[in-house]
mmCIF file of C-alpha atoms and ligand atoms in Angstrom:
data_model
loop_
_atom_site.group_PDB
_atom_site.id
_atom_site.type_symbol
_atom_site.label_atom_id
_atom_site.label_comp_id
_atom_site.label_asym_id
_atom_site.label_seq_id
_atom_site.Cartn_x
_atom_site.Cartn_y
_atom_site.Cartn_z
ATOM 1 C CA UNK A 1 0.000 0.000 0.000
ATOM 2 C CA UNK A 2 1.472 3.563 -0.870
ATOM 3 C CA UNK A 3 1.095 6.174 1.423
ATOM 4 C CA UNK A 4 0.870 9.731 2.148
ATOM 5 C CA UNK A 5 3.440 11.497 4.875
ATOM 6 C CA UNK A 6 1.080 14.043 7.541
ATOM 7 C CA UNK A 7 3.269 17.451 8.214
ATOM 8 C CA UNK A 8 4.257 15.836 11.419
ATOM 9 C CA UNK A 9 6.152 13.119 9.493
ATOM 10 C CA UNK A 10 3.213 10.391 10.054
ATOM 11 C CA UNK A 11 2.841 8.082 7.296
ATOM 12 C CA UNK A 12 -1.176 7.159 6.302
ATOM 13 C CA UNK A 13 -1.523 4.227 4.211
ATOM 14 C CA UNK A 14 -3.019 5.967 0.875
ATOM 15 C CA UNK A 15 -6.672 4.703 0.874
ATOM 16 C CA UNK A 16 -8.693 4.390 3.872
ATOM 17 C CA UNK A 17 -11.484 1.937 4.323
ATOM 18 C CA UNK A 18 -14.773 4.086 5.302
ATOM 19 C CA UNK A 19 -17.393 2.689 7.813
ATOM 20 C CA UNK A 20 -19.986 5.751 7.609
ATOM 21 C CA UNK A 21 -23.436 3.861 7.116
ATOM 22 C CA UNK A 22 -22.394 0.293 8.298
ATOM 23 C CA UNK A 23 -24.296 -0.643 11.148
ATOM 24 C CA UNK A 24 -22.834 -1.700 14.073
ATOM 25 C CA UNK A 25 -22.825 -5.094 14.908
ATOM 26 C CA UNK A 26 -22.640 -8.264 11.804
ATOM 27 C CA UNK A 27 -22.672 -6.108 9.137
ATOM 28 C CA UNK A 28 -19.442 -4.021 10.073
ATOM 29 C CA UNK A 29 -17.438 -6.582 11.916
ATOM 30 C CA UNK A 30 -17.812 -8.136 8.708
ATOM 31 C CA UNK A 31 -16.943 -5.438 6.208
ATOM 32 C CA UNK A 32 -13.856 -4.627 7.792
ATOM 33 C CA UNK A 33 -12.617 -8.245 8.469
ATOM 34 C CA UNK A 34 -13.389 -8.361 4.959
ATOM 35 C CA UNK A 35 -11.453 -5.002 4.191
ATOM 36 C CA UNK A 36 -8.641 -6.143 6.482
ATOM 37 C CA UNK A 37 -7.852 -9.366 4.727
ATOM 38 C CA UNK A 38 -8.645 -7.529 1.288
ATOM 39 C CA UNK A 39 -5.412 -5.593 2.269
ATOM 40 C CA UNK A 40 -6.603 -2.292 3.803
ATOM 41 C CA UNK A 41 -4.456 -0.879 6.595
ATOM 42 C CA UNK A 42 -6.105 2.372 7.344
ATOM 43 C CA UNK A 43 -9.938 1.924 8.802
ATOM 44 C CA UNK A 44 -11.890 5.329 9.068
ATOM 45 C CA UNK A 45 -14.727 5.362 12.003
ATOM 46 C CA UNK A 46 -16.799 7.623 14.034
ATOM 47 C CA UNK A 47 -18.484 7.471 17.333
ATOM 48 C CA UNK A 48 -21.509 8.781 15.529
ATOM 49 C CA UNK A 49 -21.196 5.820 13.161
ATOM 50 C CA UNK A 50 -21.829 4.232 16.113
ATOM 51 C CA UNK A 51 -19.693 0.872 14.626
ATOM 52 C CA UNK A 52 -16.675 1.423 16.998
ATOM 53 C CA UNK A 53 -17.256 -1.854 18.704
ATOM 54 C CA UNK A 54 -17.523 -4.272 15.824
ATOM 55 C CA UNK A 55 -14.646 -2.095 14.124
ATOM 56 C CA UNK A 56 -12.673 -3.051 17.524
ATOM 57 C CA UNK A 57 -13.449 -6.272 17.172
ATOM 58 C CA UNK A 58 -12.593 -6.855 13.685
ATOM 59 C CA UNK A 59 -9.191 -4.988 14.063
ATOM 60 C CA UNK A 60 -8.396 -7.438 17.131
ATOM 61 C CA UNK A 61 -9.918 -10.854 15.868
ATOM 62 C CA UNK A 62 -7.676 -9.859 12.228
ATOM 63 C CA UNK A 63 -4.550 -10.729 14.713
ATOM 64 C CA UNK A 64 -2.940 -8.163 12.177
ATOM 65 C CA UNK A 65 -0.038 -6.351 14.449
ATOM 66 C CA UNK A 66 -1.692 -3.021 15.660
ATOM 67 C CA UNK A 67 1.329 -0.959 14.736
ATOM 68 C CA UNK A 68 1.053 -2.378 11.325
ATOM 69 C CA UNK A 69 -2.669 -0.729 11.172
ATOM 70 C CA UNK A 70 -3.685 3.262 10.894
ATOM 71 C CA UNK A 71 -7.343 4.036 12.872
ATOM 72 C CA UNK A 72 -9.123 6.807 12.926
ATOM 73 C CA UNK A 73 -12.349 8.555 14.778
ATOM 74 C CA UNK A 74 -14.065 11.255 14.998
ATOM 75 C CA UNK A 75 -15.071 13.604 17.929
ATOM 76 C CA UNK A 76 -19.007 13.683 17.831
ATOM 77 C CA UNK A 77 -21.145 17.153 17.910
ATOM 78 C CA UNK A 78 -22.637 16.697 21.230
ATOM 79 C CA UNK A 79 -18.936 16.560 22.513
ATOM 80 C CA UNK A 80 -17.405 19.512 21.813
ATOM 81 C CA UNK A 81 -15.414 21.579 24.580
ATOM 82 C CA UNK A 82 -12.247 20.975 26.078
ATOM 83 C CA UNK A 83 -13.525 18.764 28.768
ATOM 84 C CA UNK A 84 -16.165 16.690 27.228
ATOM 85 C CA UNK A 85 -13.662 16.662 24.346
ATOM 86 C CA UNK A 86 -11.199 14.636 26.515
ATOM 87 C CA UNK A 87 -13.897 12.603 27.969
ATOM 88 C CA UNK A 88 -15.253 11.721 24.418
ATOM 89 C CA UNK A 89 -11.648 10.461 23.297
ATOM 90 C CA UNK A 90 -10.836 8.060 26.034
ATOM 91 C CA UNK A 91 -14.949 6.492 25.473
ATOM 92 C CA UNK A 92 -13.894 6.069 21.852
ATOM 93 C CA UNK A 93 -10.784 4.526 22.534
ATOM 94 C CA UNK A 94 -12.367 1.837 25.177
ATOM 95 C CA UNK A 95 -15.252 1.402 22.702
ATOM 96 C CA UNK A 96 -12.375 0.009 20.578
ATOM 97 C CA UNK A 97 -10.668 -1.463 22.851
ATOM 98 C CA UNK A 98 -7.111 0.620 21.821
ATOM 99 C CA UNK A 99 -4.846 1.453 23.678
ATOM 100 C CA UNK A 100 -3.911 4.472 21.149
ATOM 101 C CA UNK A 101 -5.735 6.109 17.899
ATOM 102 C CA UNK A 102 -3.544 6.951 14.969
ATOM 103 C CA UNK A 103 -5.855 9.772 13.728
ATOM 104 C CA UNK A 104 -7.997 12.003 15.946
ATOM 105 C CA UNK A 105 -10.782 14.223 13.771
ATOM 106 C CA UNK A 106 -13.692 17.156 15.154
ATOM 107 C CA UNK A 107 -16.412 15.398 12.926
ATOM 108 C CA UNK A 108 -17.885 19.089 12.123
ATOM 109 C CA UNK A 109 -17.052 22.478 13.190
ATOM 110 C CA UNK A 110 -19.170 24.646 15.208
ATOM 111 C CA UNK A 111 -21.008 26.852 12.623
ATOM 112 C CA UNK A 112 -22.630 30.551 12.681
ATOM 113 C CA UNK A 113 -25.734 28.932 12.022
ATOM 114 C CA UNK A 114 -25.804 27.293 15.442
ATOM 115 C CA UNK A 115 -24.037 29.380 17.636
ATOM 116 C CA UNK A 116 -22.793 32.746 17.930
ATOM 117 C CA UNK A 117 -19.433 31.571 19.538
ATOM 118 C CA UNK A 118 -18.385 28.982 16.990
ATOM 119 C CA UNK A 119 -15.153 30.043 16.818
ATOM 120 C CA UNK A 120 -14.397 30.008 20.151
ATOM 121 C CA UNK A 121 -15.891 26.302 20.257
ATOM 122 C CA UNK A 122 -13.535 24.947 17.637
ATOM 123 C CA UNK A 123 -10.649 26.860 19.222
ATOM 124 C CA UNK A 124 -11.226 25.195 23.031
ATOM 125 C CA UNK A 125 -12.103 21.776 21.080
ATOM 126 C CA UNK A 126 -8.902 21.791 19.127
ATOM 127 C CA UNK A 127 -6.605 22.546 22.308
ATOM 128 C CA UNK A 128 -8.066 19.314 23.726
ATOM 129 C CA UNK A 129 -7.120 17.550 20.231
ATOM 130 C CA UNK A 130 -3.384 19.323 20.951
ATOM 131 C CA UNK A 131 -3.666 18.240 24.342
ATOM 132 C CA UNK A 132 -4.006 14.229 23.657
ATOM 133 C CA UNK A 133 -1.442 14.847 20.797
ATOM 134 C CA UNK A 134 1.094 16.028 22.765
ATOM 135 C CA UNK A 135 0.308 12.956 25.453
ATOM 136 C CA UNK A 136 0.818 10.785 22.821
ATOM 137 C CA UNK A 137 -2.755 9.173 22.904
ATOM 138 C CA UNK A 138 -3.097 9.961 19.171
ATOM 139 C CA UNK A 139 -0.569 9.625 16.601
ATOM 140 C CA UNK A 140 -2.249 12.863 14.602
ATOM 141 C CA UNK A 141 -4.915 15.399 14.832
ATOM 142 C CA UNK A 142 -7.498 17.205 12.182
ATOM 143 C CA UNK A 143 -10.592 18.707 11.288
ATOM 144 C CA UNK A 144 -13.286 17.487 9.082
ATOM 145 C CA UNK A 145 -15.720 19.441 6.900
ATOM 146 C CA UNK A 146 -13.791 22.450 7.891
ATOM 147 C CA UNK A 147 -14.350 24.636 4.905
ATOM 148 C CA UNK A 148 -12.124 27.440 4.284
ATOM 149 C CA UNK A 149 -13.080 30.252 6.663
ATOM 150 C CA UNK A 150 -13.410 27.922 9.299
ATOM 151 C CA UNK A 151 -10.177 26.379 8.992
ATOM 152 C CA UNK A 152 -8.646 29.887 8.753
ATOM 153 C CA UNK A 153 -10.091 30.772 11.798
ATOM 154 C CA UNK A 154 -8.800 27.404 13.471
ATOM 155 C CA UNK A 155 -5.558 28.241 12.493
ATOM 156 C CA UNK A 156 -5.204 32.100 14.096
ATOM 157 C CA UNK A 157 -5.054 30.377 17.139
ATOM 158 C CA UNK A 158 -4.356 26.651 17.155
ATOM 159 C CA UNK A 159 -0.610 25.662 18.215
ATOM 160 C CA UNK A 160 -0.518 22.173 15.811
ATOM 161 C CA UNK A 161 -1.144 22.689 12.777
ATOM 162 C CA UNK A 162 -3.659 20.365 11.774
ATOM 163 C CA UNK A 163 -2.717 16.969 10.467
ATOM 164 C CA UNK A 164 -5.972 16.538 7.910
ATOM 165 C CA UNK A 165 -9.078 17.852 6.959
ATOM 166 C CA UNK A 166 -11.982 15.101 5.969
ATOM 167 C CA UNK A 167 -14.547 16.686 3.583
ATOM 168 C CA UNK A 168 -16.744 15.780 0.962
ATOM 169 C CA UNK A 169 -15.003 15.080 -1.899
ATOM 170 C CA UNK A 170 -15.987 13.351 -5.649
ATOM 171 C CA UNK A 171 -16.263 14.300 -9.521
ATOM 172 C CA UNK A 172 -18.802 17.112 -9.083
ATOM 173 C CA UNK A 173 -18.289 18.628 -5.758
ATOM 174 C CA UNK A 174 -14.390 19.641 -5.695
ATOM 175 C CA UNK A 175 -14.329 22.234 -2.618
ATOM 176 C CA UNK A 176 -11.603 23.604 -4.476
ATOM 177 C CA UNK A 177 -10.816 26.966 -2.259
ATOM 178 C CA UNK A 178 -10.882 24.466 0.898
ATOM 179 C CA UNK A 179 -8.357 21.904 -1.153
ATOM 180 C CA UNK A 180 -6.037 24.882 -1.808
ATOM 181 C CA UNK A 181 -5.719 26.376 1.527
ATOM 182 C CA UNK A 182 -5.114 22.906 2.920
ATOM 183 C CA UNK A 183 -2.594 22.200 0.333
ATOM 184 C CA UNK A 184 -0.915 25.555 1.268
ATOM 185 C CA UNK A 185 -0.972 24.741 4.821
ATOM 186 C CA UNK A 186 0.502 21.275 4.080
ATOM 187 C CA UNK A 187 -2.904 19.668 5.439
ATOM 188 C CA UNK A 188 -3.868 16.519 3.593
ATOM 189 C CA UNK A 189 -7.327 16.825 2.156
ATOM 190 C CA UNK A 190 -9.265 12.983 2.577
ATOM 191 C CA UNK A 191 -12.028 12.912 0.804
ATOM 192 C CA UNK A 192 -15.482 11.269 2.173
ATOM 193 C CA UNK A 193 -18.243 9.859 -0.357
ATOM 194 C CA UNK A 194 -15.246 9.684 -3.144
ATOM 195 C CA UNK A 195 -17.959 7.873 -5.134
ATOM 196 C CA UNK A 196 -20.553 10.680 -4.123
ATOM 197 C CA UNK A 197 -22.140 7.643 -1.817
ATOM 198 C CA UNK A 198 -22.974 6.099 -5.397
ATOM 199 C CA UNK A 199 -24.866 9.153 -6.666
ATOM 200 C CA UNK A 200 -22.611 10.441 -9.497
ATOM 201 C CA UNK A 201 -21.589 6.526 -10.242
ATOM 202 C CA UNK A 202 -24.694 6.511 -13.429
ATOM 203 C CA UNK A 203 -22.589 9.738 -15.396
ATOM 204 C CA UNK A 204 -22.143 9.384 -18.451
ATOM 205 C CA UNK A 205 -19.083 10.909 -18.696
ATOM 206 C CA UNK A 206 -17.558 8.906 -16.157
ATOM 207 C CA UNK A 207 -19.019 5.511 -17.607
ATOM 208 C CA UNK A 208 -17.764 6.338 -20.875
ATOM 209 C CA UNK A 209 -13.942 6.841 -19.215
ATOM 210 C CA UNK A 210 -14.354 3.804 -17.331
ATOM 211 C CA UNK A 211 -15.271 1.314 -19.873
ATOM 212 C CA UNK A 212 -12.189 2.716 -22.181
ATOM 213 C CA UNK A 213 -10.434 1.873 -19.242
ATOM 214 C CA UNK A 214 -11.814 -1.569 -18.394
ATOM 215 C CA UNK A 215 -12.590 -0.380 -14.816
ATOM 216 C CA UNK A 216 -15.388 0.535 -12.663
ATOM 217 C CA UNK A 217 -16.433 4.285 -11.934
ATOM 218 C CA UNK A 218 -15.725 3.914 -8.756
ATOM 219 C CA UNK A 219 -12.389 2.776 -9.500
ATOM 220 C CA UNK A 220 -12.029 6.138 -11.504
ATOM 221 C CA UNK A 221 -13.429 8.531 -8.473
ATOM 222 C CA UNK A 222 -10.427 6.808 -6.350
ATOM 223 C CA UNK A 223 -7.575 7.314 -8.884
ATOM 224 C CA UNK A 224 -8.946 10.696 -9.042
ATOM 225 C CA UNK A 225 -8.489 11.520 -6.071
ATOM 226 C CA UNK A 226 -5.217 10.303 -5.848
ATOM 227 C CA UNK A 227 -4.107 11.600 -8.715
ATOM 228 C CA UNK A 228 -4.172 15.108 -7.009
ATOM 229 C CA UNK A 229 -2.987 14.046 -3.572
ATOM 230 C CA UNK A 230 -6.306 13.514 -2.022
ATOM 231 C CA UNK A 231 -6.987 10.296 0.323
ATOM 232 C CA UNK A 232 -9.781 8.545 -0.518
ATOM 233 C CA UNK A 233 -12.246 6.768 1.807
ATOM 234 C CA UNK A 234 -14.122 4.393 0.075
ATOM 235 C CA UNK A 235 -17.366 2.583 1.738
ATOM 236 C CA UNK A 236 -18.413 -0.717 0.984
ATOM 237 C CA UNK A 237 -20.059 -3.834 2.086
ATOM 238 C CA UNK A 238 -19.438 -5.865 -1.339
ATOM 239 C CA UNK A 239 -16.652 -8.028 -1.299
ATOM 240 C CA UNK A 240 -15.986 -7.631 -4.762
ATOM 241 C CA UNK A 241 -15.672 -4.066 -4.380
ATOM 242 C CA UNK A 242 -14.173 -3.568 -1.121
ATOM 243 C CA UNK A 243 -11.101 -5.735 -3.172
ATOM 244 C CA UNK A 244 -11.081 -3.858 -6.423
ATOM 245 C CA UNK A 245 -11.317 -0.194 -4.858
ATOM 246 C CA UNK A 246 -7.654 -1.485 -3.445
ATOM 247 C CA UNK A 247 -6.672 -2.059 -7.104
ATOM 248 C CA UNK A 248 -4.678 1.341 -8.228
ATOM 249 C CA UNK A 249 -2.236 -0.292 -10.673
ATOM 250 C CA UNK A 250 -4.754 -1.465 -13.394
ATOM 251 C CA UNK A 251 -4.936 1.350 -15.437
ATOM 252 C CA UNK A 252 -4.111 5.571 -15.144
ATOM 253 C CA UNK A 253 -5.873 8.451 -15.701
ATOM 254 C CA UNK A 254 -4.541 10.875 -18.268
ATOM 255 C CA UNK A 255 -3.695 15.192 -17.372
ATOM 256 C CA UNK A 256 -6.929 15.019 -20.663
ATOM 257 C CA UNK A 257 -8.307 12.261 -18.219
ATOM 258 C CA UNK A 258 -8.257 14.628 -14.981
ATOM 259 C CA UNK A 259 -9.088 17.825 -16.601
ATOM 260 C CA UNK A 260 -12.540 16.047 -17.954
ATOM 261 C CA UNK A 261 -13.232 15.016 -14.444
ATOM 262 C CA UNK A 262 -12.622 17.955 -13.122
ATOM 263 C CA UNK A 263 -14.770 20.098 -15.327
ATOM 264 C CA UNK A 264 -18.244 17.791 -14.761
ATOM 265 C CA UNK A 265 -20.737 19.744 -13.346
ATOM 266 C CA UNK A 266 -21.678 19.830 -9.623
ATOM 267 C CA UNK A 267 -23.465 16.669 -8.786
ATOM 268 C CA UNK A 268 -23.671 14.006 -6.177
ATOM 269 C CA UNK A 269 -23.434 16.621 -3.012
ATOM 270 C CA UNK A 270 -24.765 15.013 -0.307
ATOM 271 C CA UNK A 271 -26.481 18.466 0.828
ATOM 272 C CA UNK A 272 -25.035 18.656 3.964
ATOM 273 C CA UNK A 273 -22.941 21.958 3.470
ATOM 274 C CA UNK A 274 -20.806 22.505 6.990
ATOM 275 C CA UNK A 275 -22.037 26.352 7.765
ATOM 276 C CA UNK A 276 -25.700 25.362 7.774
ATOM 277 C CA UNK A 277 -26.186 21.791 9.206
ATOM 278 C CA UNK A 278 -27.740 21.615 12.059
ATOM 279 C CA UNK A 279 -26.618 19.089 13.812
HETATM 280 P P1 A2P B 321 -21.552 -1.459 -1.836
HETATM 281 O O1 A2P B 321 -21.464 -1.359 -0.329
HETATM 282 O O2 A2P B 321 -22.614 -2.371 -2.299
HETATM 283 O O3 A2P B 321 -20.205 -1.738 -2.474
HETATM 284 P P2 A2P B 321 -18.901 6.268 -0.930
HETATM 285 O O4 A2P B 321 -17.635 5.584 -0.572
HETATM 286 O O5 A2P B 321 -18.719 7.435 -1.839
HETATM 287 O O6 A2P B 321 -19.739 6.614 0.271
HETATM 288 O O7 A2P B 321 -19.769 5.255 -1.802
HETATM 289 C C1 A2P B 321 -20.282 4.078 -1.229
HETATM 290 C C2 A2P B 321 -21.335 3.497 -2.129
HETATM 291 O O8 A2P B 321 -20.735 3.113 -3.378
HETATM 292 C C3 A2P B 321 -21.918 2.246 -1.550
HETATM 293 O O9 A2P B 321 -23.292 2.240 -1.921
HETATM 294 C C4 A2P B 321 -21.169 1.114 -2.219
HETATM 295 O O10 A2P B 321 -22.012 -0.010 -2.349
HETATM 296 C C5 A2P B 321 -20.846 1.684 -3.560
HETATM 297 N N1 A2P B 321 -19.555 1.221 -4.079
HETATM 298 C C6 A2P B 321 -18.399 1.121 -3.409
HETATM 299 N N2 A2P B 321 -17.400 0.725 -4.227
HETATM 300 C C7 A2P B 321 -17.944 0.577 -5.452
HETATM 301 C C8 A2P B 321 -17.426 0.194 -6.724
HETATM 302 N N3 A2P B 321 -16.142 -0.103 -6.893
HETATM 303 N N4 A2P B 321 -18.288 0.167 -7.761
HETATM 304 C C9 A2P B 321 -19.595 0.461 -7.598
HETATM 305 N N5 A2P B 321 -20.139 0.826 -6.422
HETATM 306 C C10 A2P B 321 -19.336 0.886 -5.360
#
């Protein structure tokens, strides 16, 4: 598996399997087993997933070495605040049964829509984050669906730099202003719903490149991605494709390739734009 280096000098194995909308219990014990002996490294959870425990249990039943694996969560909504932060961190870590996390995430900032004090939130939620970092309970620390302002705000008066921001990313909903100031920053953009959660996986467009290419579309959305030094985090419970979104040596996109992709129009957003949700 290639990987990607974090500005603290962490490497991330360069896909991520993602567990958003695999139900605890069976169904995602299974999927990442399944993902684990497919050849995935890097498992992406949440504590609003609510999977942690039969994530857990998969990673420890796979008997695959934990330093060998990369594990993520995410800091839920209800938890923000330097205390509850901390609090929230060391249930997620019991819930799977870790001793450590390799990658510690806010799910979603505090917006204007919801309070008037976001950015004060984020700011006392993100010293907790540096506070477990520099404990060494967690590898890394980010953000997710921190678009640009946000994040700018973060970093007036956060201390780490953060390690990653998560957002929604897949042919037809770039973020490309929240991509660049990441990339200037030296924060490495994953992208959740690369496939658009299957919405943008009927295109044309993208059909048409994939059968030239004897591939899949989601097998395109992925190498897209990559191909601009994004981290993909695809979700599956198919066997067949949990193995083949692995596959990145079966074919390559073209600069043509890339700039067709990049020019599709918006489609596939999931609607949940980060300065209005309100949850
Ligand atoms: P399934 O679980 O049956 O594989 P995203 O990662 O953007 O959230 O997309 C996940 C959705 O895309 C799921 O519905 C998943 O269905 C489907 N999917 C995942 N990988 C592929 C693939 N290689 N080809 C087609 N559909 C896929």
């Amino acid at each position: 598996m290639k990987s990607f280096k974090l500005n603290n000098g962490i490497d991330i194995p360069a896909i991520g399997f993602g567990t958003w909308q695999i139900p605890e219990g069976d169904e995602a014990y299974r999927a990442v087993k399944e993902a684990l002996s497919a050849g995935y490294t890097h498992i992406d959870t949440a504590a609003v997933y609510g999977n942690e425990n039969s994530v857990g249990k998969a990673i420890k039943d796979s008997g695959i070495d934990r330093s060998h694996l990369f594990i993520t969560t995410k800091l839920w909504n209800t938890e923000r605040g330097y205390d509850k932060t901390l609090a929230a961190f060391d249930k997620s870590l019991a819930t799977l049964g870790l001793d450590y996390l390799d990658l510690y995430l806010i799910h979603w900032p505090a917006n204007e829509t919801q309070f008037e004090d976001w950015a004060a939130i984020n700011a006392d939620t993100w010293k907790a984050l540096e506070h477990l970092y520099k404990q060494g309970k967690v590898k890394a620390i980010g953000v997710s669906n921190f678009p640009k302002p946000y994040l700018e705000k973060l970093l007036e008066t956060a201390e780490v730099i953060p390690a990653v921001n998560q957002i929604e990313f897949h042919p037809g909903h770039l973020q490309e202003e929240t991509v660049e100031l990441c990339k200037a920053h030296d924060i490495l953009v994953q992208a959740w719903s690369p496939l658009g959660s299957g919405r943008i996986l009927q295109d044309e467009t993208l059909r048409a490149l994939a059968t030239s290419k004897h591939t899949s579309v989601g097998q395109i959305c992925i190498q897209f991605a990559l191909a601009q030094g994004i981290l993909p985090l695809p979700k599956s419970t198919n066997p067949e494709n949990i193995k083949r979104n692995l596959d990145m040596d079966s074919f390559e996109l073209s600069a043509e390739d890339l700039d067709t992709i990049s020019k599709l129009p918006a489609m596939g957003f999931s609607g949940s734009d980060p300065k209005k949700v309100t949850f």
